[in-house]
Short mmCIF file of C-alpha atoms and ligand atoms in Angstrom, two decimals:
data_model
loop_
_atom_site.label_atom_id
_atom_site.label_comp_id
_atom_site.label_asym_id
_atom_site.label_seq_id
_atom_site.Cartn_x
_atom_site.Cartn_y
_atom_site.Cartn_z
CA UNK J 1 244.06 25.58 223.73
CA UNK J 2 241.82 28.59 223.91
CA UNK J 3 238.55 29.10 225.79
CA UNK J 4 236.58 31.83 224.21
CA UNK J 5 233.81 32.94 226.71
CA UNK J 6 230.69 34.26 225.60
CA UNK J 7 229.83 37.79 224.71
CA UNK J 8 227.84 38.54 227.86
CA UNK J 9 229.97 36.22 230.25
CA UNK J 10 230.89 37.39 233.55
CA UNK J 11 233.64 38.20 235.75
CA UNK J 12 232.47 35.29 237.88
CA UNK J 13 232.33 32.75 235.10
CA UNK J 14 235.69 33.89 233.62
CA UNK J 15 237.25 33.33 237.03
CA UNK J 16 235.87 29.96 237.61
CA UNK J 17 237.13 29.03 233.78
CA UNK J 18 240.75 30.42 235.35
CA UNK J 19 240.05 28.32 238.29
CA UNK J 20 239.63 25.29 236.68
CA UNK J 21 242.83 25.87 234.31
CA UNK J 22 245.08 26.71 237.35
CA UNK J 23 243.55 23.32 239.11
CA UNK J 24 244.70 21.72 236.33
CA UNK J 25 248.07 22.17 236.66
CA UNK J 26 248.30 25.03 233.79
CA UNK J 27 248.53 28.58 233.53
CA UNK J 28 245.59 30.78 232.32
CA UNK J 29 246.03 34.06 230.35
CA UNK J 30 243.31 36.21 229.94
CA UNK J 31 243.12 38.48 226.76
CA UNK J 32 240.47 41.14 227.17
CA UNK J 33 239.04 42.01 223.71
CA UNK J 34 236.44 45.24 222.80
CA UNK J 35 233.74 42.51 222.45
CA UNK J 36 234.81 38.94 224.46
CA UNK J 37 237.08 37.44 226.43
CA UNK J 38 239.80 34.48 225.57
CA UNK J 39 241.34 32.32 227.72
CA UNK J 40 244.65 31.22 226.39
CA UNK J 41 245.44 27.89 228.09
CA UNK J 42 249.43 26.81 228.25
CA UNK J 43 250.45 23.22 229.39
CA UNK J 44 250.09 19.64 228.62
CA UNK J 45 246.59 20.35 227.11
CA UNK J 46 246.27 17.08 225.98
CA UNK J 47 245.49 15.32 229.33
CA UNK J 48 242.47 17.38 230.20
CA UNK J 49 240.64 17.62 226.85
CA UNK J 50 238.70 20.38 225.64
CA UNK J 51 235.11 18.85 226.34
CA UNK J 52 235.33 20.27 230.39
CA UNK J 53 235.99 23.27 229.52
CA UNK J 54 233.06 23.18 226.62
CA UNK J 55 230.44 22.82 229.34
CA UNK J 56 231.26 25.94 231.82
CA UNK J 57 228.68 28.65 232.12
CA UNK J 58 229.64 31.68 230.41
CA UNK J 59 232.10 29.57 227.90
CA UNK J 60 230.96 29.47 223.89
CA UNK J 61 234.16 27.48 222.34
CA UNK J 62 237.11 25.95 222.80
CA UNK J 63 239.68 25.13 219.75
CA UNK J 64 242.92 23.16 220.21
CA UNK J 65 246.23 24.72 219.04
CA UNK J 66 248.07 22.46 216.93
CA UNK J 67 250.78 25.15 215.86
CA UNK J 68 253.60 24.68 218.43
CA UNK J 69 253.64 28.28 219.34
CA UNK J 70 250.54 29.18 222.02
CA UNK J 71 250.79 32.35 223.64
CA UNK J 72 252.33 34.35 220.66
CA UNK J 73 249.77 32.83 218.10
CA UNK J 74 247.45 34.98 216.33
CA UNK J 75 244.58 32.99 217.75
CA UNK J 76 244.92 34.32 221.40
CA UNK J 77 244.32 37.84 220.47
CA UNK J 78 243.15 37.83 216.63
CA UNK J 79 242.99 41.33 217.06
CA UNK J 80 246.58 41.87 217.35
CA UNK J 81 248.49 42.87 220.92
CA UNK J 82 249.31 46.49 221.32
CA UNK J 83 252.02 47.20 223.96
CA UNK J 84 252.37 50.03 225.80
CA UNK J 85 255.94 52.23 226.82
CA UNK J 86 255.22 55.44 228.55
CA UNK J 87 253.31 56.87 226.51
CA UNK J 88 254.19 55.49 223.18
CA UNK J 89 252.04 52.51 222.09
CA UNK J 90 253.67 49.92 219.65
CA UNK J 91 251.35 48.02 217.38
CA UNK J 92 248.51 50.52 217.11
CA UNK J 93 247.43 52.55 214.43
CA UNK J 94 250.35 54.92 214.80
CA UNK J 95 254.02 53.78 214.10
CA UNK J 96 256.46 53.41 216.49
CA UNK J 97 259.39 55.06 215.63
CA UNK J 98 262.85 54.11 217.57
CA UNK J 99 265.86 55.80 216.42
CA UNK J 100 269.34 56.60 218.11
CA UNK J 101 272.87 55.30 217.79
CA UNK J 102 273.89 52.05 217.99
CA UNK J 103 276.00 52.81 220.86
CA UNK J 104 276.55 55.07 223.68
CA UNK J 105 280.01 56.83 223.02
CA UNK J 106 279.32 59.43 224.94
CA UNK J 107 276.90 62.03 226.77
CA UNK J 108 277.78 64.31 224.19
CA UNK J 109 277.20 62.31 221.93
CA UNK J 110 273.97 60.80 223.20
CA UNK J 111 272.56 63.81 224.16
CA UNK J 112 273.73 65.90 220.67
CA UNK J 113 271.64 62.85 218.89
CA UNK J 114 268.98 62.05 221.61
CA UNK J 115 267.62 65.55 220.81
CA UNK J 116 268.08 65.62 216.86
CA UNK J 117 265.96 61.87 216.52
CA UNK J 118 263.27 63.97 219.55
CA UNK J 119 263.14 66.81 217.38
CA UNK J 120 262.49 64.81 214.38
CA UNK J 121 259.46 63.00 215.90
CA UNK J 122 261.11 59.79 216.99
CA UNK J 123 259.39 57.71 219.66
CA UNK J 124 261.89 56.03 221.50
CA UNK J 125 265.48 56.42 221.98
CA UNK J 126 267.74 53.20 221.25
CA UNK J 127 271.72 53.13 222.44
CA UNK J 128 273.76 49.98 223.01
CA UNK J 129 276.03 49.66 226.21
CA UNK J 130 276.83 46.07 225.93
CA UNK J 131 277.86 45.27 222.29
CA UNK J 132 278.07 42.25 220.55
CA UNK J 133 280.98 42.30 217.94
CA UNK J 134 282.31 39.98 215.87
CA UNK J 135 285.75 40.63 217.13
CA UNK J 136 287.16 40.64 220.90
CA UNK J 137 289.29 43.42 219.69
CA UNK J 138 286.67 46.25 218.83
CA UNK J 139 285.15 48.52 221.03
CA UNK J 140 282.47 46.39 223.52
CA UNK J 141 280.51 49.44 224.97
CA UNK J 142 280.49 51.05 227.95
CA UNK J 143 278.31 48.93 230.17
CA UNK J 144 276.73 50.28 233.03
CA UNK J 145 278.21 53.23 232.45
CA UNK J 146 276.47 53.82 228.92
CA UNK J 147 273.33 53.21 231.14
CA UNK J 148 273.65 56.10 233.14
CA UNK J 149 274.58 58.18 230.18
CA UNK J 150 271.28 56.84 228.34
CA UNK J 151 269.05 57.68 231.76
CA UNK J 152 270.38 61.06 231.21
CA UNK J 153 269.00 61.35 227.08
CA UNK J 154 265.77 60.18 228.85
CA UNK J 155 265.46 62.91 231.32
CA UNK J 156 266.64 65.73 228.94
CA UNK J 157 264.15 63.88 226.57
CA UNK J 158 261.32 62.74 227.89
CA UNK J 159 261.95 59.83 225.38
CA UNK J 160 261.49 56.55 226.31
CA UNK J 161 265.48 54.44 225.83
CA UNK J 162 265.45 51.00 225.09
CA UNK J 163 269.21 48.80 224.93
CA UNK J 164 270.21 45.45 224.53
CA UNK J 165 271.07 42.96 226.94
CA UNK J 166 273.19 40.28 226.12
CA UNK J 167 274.10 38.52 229.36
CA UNK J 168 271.54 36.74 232.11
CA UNK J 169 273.71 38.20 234.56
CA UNK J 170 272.88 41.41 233.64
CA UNK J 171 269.12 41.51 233.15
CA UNK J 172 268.28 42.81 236.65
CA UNK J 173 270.61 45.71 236.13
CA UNK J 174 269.74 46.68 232.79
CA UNK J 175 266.33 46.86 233.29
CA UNK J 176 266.64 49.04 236.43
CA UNK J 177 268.33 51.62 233.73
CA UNK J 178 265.80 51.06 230.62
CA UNK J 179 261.95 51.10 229.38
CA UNK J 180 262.78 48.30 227.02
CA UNK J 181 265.66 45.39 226.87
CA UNK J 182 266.27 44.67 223.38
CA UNK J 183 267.62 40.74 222.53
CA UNK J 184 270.09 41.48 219.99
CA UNK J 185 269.93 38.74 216.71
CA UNK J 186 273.13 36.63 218.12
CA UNK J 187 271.06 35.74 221.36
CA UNK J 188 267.40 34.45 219.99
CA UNK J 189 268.76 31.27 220.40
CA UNK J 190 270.11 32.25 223.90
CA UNK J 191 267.51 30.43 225.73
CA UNK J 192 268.26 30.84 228.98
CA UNK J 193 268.54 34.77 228.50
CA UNK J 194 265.22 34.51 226.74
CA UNK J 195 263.73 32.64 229.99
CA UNK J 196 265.35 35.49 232.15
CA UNK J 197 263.89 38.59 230.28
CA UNK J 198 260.51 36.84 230.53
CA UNK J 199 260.51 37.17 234.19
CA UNK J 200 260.93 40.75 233.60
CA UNK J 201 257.95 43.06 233.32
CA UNK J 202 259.41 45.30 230.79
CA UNK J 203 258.63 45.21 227.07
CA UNK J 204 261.06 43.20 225.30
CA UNK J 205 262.42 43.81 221.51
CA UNK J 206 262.81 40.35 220.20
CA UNK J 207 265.64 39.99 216.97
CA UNK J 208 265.18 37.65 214.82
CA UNK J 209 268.48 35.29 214.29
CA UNK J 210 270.46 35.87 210.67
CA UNK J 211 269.96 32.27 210.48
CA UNK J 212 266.66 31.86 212.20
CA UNK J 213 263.29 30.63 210.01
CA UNK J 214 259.61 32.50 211.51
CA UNK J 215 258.55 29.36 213.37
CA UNK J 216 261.85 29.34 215.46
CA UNK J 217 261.48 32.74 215.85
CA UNK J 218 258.46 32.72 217.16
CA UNK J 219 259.57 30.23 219.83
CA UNK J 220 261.95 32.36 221.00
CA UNK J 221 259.36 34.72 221.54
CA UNK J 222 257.30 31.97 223.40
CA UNK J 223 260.11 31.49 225.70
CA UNK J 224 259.44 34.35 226.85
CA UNK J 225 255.84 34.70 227.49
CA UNK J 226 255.90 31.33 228.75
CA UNK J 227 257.87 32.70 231.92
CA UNK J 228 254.68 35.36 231.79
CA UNK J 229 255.91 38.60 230.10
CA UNK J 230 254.24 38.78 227.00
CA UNK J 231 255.22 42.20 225.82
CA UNK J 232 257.54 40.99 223.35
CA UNK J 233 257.98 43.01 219.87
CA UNK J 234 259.14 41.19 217.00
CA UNK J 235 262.02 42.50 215.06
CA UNK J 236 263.33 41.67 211.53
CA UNK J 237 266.64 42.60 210.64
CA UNK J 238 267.72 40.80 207.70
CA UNK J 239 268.85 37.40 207.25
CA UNK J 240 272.27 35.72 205.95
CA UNK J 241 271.68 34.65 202.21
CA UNK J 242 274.17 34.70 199.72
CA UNK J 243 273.48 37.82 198.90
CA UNK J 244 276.75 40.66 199.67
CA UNK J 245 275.57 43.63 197.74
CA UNK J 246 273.35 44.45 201.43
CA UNK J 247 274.85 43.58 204.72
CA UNK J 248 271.67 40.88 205.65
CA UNK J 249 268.88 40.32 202.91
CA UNK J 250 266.30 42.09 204.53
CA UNK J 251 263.04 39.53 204.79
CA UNK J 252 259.78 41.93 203.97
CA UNK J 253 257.87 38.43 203.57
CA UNK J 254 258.15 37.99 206.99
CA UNK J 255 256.13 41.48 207.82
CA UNK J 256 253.02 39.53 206.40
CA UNK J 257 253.58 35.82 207.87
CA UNK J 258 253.93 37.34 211.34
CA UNK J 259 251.13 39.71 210.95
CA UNK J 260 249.09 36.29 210.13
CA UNK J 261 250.79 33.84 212.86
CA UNK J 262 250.99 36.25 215.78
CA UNK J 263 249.24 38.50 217.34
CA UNK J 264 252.92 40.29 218.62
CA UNK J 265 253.62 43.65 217.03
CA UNK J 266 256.57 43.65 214.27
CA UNK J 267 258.78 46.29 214.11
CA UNK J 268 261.97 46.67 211.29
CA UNK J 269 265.52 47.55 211.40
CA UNK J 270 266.25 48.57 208.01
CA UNK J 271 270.17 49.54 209.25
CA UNK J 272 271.54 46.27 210.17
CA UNK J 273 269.81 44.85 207.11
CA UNK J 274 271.03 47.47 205.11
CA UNK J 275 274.53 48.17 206.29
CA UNK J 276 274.59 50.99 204.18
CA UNK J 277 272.93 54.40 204.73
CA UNK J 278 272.10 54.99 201.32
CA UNK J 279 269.54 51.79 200.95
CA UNK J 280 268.13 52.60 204.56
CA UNK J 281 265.05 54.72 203.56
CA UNK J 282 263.96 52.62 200.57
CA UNK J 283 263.92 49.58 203.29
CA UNK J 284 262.29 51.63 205.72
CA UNK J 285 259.31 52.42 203.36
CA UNK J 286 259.06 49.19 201.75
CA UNK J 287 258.72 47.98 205.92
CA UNK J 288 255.75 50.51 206.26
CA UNK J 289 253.78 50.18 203.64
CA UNK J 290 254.18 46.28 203.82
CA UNK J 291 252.82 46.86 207.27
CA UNK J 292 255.40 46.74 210.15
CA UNK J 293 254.07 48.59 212.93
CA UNK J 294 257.15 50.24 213.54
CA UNK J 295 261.41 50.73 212.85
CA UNK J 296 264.78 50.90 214.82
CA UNK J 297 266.73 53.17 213.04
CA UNK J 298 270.56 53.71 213.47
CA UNK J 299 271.53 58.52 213.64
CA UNK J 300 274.61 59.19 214.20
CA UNK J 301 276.18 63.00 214.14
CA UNK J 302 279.40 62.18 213.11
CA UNK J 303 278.55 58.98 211.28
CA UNK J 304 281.81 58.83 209.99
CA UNK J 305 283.23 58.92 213.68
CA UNK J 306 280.94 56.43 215.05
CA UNK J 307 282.63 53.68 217.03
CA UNK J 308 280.39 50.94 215.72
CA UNK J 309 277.75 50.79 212.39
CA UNK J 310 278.89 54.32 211.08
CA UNK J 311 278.10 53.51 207.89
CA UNK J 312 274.43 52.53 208.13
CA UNK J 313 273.84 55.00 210.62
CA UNK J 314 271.78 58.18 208.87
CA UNK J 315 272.78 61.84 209.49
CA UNK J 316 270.51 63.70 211.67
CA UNK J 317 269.33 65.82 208.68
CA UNK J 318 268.86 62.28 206.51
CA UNK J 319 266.33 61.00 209.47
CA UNK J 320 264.39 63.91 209.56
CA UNK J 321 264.14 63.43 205.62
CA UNK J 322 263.60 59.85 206.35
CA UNK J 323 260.44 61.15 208.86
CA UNK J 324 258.68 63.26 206.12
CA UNK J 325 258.76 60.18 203.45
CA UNK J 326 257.30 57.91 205.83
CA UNK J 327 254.51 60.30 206.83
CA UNK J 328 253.72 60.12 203.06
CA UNK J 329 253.83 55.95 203.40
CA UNK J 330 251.81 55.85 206.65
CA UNK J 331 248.62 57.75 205.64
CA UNK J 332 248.68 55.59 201.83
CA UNK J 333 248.44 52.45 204.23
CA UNK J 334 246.13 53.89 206.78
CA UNK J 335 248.17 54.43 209.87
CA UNK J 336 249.94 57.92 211.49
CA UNK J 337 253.33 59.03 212.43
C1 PEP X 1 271.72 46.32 217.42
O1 PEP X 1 270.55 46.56 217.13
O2 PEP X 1 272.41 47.07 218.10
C2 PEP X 1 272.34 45.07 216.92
C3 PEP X 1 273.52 44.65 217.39
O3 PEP X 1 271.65 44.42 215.96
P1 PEP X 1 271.50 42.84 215.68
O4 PEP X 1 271.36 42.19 217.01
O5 PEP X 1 270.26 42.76 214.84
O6 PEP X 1 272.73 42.43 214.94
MN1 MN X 2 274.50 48.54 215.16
#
């Protein structure tokens, strides 16, 4: 349920409204707005009833949630969540823009592309050390290793680097070495890696699953904020269909549905969707102006070298392109670059 406290309430009443959650057995998140304060209320709800809560000083409604997702629905912060990496901010007026290989070869190579994705006004550097391939037999990343290499982009940078983590083993590790973990498509049913990034305090990029509809999507995502991290970022990156011509069938409809039944920024990967370089931008502006609050981008410098997702991986000189056309897209629909 959600307690929304008057306009004028104070501290004192919105503490005694936590109070009375936490003595309940439940766990109270607060969600300060520019005009009120909510009170999003997770646990068995149903014992208590709403009519307690309806009484408090300082409290002007309470409404039931009947949609089985709590903490990631839109009603908890109608305004939508912004969430904060350094200094980049992802689901604000300006677009978040994450670009970089999908995985760290090298220093020389994630350093030669680390500064060509910088230069070209990306956000937030992305690089895979653990990879999740469909065969045993090709290249798996270079684990911790890659790590170091990717702290390195960040200090010649300044950038931001966000990576995937596939194993719960691994969590504490990785996010030692990162700004962001990033749970790749294969593991949004991993539940009990979903339950261990939510301990985390570090923004989490949330795939969806080729196979996965919205409303089990946006479980996943309340698997996480459930164990109290709620800086989760949605990310659609195509789904199977029986569609070949593309590598995933990229799901634009999804941009709006989110937008309505969460209140979690969205961001697109038009490369895994795509599979193909050449359809990248046209998905990357169709994501914008449909209003995804950001991308993850695949730039490689030697594309045709790359040891994984060379061919949907842009040029350096085809993301900067990419950069300019968007600019265009952003101010029709309102937000910056
Ligand atoms: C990736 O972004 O590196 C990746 C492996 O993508 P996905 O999990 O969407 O397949
Ligand atoms: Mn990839």
């Amino acid at each position: 349920m959600i307690i929304i406290m008057e306009q004028n309430s104070t501290e004192k009443q919105i503490g005694d409204v936590v109070k009375s959650v936490e003595n309940h057995g439940m766990d109270a998140h607060i969600y300060t707005g520019s005009e009120r304060t909510v009170i999003g209320v997770i646990g068995d709800t149903v014992k208590i009833g709403i009519n307690g809560f309806r009484s408090m000083p300082g409290v002007e409604n309470v409404v039931p949630i009947l949609k089985p997702y709590k903490a990631a629905s839109k009603k908890f912060n109608p305004a939508g969540s912004t969430i904060k990496i350094g200094n980049v901010e992802i689901g604000g007026n300006k677009l978040a823009m994450i670009a970089g290989p999908c995985s760290v070869e090298s220093e020389e190579q994630m350093m030669t592309i680390a500064k060509s994705v910088k230069d070209a006004g990306a956000d937030i550097l992305r690089g895979s050390a653990f990879k999740p391939r469909t065969s045993p037999y090709d290249f798996q990343g270079l684990g911790e290793e890659g790590l170091k290499i990717m702290k390195k982009a960040k200090q010649a940078t300044g950038m931001p680097i966000e990576t995937e983590v596939m194993d719960t083993r691994d969590v504490a590790m990785v996010a030692e070495y990162v700004d962001v973990l990033r749970v790749g498509a294969r593991n949004m049913h991993n539940f009990d890696l979903l339950r261990e990034v939510g301990k985390t305090d570090k923004p989490i990029i949330l795939k969806r699953g080729m196979s996965a509809t919205i409303k089990e999507f946006i479980l996943a995502a309340e698997y996480i904020m459930k164990e109290g991290n709620h800086k989760v970022i949605l990310c659609e990156r195509g789904i199977r269909t029986f569609e070949t011509a593309t590598r995933y069938t990229l799901d634009i409809g999804a941009i709006p549905v989110l937008k309505e039944e969460t209140h979690l920024p969205i961001i697109i990967d038009p490369s895994h969707a795509a599979g193909n370089r050449k359809y990248v931008p046209s998905l990357s502006k169709a994501a914008i102006a449909s209003g995804a609050d950001g991308l993850i981008v695949e730039v490689h410098h030697e594309p045709e070298k790359a040891l994984s997702d060379g061919p949907q991986s842009l040029t350096p000189v085809q993301f900067q392109e990419l950069m300019q056309q968007l600019r265009i897209i952003s101010t029709a629909v309102g937000r910056t670059l």
